[in-house]
Coordinates of N, CA and C in Angstrom, one line a residue:
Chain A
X1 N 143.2 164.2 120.5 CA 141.8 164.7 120.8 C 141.0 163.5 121.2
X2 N 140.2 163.6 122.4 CA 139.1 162.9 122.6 C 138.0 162.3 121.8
X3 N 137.6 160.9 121.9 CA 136.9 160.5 121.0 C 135.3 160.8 121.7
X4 N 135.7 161.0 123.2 CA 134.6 161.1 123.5 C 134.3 162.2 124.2
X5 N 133.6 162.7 123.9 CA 133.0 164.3 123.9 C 132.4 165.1 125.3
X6 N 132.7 165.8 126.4 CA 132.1 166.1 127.5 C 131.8 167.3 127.7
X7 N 131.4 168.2 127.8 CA 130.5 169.7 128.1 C 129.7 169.7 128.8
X8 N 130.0 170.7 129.4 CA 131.0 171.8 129.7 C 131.7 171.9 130.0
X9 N 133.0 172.1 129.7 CA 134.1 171.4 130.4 C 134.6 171.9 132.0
X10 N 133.8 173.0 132.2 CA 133.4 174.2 133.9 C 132.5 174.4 133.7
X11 N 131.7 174.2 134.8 CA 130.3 174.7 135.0 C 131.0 175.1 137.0
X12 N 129.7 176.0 136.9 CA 130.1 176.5 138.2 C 128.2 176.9 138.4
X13 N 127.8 176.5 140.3 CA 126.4 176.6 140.3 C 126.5 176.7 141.5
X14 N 125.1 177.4 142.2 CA 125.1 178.1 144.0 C 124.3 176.4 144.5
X15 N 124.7 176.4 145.7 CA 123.7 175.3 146.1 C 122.5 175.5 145.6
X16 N 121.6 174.0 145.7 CA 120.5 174.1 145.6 C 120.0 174.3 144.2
X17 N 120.9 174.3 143.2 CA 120.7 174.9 141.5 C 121.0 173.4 141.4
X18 N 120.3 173.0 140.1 CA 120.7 172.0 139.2 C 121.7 172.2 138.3
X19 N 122.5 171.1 137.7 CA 123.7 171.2 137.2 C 123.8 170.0 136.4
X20 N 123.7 170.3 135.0 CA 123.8 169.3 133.8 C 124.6 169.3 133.7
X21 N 125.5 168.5 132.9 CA 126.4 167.8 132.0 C 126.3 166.8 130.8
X22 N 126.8 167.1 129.7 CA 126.5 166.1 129.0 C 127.6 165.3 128.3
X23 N 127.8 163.8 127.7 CA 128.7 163.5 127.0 C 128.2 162.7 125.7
X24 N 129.0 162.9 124.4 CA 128.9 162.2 123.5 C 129.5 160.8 123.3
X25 N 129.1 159.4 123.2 CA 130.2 158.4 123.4 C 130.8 158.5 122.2
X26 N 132.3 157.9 122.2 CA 132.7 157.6 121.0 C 131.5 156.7 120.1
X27 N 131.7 157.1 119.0 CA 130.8 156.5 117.9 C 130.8 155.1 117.6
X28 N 129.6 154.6 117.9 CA 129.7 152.7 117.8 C 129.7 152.1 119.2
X29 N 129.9 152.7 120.1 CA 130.4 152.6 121.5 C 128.9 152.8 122.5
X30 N 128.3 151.1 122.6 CA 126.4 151.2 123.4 C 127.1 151.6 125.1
X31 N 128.4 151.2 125.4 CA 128.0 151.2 127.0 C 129.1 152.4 127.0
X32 N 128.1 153.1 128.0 CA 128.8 154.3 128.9 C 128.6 154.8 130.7
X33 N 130.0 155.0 130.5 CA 130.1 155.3 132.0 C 130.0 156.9 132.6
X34 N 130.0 157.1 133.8 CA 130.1 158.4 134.8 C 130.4 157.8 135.9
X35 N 131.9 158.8 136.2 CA 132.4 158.9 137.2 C 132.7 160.2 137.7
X36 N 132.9 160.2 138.9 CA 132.9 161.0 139.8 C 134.1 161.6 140.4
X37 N 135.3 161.9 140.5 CA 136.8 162.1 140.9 C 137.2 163.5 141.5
X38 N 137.4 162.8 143.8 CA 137.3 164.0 143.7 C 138.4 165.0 144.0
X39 N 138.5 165.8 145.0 CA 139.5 166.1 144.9 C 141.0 165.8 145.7
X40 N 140.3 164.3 146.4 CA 141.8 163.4 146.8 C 141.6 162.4 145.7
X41 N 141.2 162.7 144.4 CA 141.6 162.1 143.0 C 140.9 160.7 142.8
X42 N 140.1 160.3 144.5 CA 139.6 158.9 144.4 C 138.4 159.0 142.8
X43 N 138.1 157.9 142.8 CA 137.0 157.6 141.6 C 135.8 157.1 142.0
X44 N 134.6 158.2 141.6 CA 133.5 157.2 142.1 C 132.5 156.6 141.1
X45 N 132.1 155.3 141.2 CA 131.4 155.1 140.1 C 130.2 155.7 140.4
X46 N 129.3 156.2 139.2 CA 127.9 157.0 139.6 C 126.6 156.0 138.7
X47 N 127.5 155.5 137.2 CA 126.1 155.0 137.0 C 126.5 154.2 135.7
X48 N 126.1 153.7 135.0 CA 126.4 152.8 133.4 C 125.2 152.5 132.7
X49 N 125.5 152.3 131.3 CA 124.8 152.5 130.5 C 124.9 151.2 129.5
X50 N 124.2 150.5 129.1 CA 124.1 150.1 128.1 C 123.0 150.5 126.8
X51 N 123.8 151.0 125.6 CA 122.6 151.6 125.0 C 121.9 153.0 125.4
X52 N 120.6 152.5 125.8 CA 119.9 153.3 126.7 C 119.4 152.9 128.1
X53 N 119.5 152.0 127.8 CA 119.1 151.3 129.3 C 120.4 151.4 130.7
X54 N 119.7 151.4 131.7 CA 120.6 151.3 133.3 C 121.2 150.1 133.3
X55 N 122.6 150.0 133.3 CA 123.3 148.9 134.1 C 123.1 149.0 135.4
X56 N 123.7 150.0 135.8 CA 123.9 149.7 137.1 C 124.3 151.1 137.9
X57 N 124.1 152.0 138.7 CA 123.6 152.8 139.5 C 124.0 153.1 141.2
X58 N 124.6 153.9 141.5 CA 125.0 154.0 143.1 C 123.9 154.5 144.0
X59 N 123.6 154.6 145.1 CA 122.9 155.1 145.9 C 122.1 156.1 145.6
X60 N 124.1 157.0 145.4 CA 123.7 158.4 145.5 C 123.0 158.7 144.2
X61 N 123.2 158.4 143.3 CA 122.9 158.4 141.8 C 121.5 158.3 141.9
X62 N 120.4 157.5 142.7 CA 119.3 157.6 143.0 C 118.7 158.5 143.4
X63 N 119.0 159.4 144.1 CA 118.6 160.1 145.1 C 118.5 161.6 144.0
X64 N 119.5 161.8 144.4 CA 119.7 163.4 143.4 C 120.6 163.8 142.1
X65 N 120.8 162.6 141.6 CA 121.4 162.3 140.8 C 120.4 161.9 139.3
X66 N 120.2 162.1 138.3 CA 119.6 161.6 137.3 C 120.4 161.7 135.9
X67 N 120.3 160.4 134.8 CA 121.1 160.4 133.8 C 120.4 159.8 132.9
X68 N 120.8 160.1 131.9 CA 119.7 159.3 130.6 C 121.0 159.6 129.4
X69 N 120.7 158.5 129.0 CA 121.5 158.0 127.1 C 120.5 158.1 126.4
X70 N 119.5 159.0 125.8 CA 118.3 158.8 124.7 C 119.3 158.5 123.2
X71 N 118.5 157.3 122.5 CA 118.7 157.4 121.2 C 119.3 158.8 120.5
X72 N 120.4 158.8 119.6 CA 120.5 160.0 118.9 C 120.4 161.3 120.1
X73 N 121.0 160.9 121.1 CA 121.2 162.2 121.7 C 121.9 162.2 122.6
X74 N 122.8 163.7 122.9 CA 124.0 163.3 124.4 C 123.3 162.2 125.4
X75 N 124.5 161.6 125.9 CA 124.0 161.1 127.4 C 124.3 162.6 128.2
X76 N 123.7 162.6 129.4 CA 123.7 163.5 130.6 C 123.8 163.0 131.9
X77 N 123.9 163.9 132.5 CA 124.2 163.6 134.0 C 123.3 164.9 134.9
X78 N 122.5 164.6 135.4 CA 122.2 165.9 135.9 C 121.8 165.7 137.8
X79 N 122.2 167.0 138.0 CA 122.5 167.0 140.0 C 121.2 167.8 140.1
X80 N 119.9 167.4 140.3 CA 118.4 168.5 140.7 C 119.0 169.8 141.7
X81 N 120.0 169.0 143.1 CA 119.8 170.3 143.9 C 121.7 169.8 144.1
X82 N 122.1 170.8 143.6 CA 123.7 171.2 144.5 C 124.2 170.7 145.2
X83 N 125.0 169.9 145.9 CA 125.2 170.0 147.3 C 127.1 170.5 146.9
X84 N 127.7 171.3 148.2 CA 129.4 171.9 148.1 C 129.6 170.0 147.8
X85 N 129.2 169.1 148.4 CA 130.0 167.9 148.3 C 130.1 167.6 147.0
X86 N 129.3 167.9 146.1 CA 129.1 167.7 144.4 C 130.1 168.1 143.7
X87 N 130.9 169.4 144.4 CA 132.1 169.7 143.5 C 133.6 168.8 143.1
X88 N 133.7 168.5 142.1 CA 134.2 166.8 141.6 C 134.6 167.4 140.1
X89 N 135.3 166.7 139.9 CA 135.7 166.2 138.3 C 134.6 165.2 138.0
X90 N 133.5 165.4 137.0 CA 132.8 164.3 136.6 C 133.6 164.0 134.7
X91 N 133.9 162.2 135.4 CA 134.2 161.8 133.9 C 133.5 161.0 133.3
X92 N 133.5 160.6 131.9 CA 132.8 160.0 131.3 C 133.5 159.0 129.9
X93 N 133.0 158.2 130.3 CA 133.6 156.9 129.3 C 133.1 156.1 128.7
X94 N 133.8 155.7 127.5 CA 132.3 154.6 126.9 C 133.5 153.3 126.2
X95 N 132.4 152.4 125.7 CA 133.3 151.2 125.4 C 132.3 150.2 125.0
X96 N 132.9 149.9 123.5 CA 132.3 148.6 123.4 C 131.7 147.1 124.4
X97 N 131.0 146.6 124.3 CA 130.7 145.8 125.6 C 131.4 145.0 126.6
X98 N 132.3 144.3 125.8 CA 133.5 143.3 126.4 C 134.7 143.1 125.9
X99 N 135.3 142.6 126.5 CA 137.1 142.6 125.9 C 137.4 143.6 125.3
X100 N 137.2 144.9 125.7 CA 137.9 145.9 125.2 C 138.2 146.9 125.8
X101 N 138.8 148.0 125.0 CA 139.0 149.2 125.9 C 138.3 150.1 126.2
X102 N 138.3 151.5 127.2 CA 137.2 152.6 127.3 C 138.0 153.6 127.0
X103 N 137.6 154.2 126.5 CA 137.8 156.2 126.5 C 137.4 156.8 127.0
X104 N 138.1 157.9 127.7 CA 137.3 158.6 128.5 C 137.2 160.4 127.8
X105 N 136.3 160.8 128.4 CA 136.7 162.2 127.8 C 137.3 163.5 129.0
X106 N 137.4 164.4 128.6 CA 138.1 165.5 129.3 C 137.7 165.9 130.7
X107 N 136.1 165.0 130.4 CA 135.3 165.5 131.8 C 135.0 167.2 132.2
X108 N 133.8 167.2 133.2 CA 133.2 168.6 133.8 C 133.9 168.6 134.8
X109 N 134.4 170.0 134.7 CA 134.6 170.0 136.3 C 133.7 171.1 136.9
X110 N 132.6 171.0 137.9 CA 131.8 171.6 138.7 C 132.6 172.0 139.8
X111 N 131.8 173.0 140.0 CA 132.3 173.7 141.4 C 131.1 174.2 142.0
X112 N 130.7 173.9 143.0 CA 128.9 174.2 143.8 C 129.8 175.0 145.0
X113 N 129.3 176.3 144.6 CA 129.9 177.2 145.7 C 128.1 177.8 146.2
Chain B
X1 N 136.9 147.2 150.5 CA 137.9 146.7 150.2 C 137.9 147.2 148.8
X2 N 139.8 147.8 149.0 CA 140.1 148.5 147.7 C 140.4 147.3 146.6
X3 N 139.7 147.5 145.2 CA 140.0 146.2 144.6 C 141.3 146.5 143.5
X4 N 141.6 147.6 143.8 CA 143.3 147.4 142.8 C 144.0 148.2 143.5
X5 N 145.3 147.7 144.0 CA 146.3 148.5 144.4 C 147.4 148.6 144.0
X6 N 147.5 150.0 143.5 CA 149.2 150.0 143.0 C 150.4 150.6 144.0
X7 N 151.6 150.5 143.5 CA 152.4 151.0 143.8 C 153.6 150.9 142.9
X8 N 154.2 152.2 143.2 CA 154.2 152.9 144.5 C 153.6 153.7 144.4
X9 N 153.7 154.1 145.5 CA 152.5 155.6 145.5 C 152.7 157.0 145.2
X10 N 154.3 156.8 145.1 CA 155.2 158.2 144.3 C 156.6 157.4 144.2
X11 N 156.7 158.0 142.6 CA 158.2 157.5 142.6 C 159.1 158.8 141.7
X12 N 159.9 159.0 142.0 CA 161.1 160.4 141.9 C 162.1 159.8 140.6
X13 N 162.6 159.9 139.8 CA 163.2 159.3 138.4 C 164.3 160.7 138.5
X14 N 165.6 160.3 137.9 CA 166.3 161.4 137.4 C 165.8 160.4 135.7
X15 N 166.0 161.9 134.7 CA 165.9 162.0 133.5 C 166.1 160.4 132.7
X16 N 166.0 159.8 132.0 CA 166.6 158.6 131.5 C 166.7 157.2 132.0
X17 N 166.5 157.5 133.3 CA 166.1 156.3 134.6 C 164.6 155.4 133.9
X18 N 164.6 154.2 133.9 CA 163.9 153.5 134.0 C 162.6 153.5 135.5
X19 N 161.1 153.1 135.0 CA 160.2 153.2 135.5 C 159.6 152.0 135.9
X20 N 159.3 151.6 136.8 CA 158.7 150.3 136.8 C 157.0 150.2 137.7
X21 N 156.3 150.3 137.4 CA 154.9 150.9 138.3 C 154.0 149.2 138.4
X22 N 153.6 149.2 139.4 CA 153.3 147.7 139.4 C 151.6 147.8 140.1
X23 N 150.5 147.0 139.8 CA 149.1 146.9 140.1 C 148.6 145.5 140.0
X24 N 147.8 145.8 141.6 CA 147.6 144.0 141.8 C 145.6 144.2 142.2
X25 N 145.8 143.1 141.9 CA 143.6 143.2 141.9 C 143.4 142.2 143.0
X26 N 142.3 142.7 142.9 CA 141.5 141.8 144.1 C 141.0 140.3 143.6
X27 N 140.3 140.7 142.5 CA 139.8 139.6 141.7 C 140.6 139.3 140.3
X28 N 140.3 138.0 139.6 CA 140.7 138.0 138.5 C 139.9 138.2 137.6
X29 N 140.7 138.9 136.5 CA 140.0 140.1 135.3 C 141.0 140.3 134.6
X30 N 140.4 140.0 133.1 CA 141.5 140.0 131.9 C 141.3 141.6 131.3
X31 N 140.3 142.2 132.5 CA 139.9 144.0 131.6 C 140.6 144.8 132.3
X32 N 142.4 145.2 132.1 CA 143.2 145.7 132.2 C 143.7 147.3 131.8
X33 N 143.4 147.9 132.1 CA 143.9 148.9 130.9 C 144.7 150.4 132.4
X34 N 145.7 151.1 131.5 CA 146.4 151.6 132.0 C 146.1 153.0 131.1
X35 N 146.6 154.0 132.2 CA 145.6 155.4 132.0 C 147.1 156.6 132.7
X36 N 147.3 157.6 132.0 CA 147.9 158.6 132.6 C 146.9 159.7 133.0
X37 N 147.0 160.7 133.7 CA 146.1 161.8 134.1 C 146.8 163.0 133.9
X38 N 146.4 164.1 133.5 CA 147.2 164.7 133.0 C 146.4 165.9 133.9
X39 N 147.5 167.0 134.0 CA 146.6 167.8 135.6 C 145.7 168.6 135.3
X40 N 144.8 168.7 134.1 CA 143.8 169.6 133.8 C 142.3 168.4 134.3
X41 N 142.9 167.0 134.3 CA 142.0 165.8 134.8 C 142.0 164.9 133.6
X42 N 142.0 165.6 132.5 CA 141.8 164.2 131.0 C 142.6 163.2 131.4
X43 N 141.7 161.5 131.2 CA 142.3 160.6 131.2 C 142.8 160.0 129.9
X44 N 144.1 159.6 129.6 CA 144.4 159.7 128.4 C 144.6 157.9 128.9
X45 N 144.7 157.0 127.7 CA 144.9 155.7 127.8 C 145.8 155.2 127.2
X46 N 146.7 154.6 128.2 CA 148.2 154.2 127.5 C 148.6 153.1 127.1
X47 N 147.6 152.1 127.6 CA 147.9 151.0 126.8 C 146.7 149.7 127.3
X48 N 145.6 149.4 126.8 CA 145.1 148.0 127.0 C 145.7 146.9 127.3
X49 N 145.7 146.5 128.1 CA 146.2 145.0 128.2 C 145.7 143.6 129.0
X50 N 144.8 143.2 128.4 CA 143.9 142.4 129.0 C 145.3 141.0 129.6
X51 N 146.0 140.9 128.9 CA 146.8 139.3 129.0 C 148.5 139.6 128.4
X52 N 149.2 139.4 129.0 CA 150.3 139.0 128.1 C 151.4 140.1 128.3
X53 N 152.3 140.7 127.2 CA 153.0 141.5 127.2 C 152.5 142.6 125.9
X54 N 152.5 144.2 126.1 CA 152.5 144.7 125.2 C 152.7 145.8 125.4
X55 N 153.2 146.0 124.1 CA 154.1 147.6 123.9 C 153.7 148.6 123.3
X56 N 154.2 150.0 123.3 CA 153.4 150.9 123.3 C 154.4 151.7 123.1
X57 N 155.5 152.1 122.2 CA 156.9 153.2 122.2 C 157.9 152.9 123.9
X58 N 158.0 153.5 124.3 CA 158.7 153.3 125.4 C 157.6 152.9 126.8
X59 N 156.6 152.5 126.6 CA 155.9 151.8 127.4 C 155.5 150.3 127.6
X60 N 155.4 149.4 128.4 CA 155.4 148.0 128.5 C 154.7 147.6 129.0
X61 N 153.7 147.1 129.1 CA 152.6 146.1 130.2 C 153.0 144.9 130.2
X62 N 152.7 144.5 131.2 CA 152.6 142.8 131.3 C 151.7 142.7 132.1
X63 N 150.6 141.4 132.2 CA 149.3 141.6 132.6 C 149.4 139.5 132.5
X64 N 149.7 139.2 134.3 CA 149.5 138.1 134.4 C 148.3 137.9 135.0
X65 N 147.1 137.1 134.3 CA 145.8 136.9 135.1 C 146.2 136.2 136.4
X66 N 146.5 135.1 136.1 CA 146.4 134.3 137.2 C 147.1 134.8 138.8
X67 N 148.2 135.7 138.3 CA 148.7 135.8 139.4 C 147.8 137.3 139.9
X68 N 147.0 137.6 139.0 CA 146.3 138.9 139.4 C 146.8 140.3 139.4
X69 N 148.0 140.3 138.2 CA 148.4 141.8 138.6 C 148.9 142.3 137.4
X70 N 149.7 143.4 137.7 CA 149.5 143.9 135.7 C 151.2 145.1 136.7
X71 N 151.9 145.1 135.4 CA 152.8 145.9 135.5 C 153.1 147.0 133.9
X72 N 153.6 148.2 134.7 CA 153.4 149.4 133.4 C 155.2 149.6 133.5
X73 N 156.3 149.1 132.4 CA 157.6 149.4 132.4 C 157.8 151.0 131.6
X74 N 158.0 152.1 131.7 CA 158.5 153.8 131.2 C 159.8 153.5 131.1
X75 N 160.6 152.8 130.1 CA 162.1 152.7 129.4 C 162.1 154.5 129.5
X76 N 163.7 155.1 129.6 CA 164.1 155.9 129.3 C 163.1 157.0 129.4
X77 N 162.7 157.7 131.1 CA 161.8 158.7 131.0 C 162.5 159.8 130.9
X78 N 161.3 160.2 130.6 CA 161.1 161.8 130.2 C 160.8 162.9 130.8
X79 N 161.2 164.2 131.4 CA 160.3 165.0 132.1 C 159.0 165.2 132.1
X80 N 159.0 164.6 130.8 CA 157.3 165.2 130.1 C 156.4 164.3 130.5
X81 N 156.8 162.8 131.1 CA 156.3 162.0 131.3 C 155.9 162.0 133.1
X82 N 156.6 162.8 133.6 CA 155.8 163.7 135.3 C 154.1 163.8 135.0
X83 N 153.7 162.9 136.1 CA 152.1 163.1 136.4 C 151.5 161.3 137.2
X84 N 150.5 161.5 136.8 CA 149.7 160.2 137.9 C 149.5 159.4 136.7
X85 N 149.8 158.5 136.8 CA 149.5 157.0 136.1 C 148.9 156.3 137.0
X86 N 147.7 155.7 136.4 CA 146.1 155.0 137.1 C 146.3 153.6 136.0
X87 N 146.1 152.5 137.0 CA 145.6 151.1 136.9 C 144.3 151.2 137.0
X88 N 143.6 150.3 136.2 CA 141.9 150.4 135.8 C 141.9 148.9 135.8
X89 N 141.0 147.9 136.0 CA 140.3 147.2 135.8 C 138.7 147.1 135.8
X90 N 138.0 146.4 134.7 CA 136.6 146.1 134.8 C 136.3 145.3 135.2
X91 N 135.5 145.2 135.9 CA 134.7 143.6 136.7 C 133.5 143.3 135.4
X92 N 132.9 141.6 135.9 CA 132.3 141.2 135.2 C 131.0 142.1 135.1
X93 N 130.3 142.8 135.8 CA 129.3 143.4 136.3 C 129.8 144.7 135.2
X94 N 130.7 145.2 134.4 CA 131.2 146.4 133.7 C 131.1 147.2 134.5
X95 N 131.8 147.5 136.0 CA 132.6 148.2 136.4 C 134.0 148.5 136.4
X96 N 134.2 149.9 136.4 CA 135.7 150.4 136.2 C 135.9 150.3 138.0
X97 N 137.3 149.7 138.1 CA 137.8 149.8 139.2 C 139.1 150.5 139.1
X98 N 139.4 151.6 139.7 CA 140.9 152.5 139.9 C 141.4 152.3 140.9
X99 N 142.9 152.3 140.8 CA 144.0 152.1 141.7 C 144.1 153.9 142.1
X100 N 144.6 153.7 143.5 CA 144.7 155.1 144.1 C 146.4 156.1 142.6
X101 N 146.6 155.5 142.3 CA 147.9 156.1 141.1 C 149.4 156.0 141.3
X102 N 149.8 156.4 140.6 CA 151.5 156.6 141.0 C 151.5 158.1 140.5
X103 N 152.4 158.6 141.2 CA 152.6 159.8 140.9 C 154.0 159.8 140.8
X104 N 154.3 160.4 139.5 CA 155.7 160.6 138.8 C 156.6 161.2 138.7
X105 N 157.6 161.9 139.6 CA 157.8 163.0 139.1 C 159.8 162.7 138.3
X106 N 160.1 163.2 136.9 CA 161.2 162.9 136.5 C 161.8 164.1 137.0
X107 N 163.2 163.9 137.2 CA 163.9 165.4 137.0 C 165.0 165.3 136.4
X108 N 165.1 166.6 136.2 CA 166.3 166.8 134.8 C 168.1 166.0 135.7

């Protein structure tokens, strides 16, 4: 079983609908990732976390993309408006800060029909 | 520019046949780690290996920095062991970088 926690594991949403996701990091574990995988299985980085704070962030992740790690609460990922391009395997990973390893969890898979 | 490439890019095993999956980086990075995919998408983690040689049951890494590349040895496969195996490295910046995979297939 996964240490790190992802729901919903399907969500399905019409364009133009927003579409949450959220993950729990393994416990102890300040930095967390989201990725994006789609369905020619490439990986996209979307955004990192240290804590609660932004590491580091893609374009698109700017734009219509928004995520937040609050203290004592899931991190999320949320898409404001749809787009069919959004349907992906979104995964999520966390990991002590350096020299170590990441976990990932089961991931959402969305479908924007 | 892709920063990890593995290969092969599919490799066919009869049952018991040895595996040998090989990933080379762009940059050098001791944040190594090897990942199977399993077809629902969970990435399951097979073995860390920032440096050196290490084992894992019928699994092997060796992960030379300097020369920049990292190898996954599957002794004695298994049918059950059919799917995509993914090379990961982290950059200093704590990015995950993925190799496009190997995809496995054993047969009986």
């Amino acid at each position: 079983n996964s240490k790190v926690i992802q729901t919903p594991r399907y969500l399905v949403k019409g364009q133009g609908q927003k579409a949450k996701m959220r993950c729990i990091p393994e416990k102890g574990h300040p930095v967390v990732f989201w990725y994006q995988q789609n369905k020619n299985n490439e990986f996209k980085f979307l955004i990192n976390f240290q804590n609660q704070e932004v590491l580091q962030q893609i374009d698109m992740t700017e734009k219509r993309f928004s995520a937040e790690c609050p203290s004592n609460s899931p991190c999320s990922l949320e898409i404001q408006s749809s787009e069919a391009g959004d349907s992906a395997l979104y995964l999520c990973a966390s990991s002590l800060w350096v020299d170590s390893d990441y976990t990932f969890g089961s991931g959402t898979r969305l479908l924007v029909i | 520019e892709q920063q990890v490439q593995q290969s092969p890019a599919s490799l066919v095993l009869q049952e018991a046949e040895n595996a040998e999956l090989q990933c080379s980086f762009s940059i050098f990075t001791n944040q190594v780690q090897w990942f199977y995919q399993r077809p629902g998408g969970r990435l399951v983690s097979l073995l860390y290996n920032p440096s050196g040689t290490k084992q894992s049951g019928r699994l092997t890494s060796t992960t030379v920095i300097k020369e920049r590349r990292s190898s996954l040895h599957i002794s004695s496969s298994q049918i059950t062991d059919s799917g995509t195996y993914l090379c990961a490295m982290r950059n200093s910046n704590n990015r995950i970088f993925f190799g496009d995979g190997t995809q496995l297939v054993v047969k009986p």
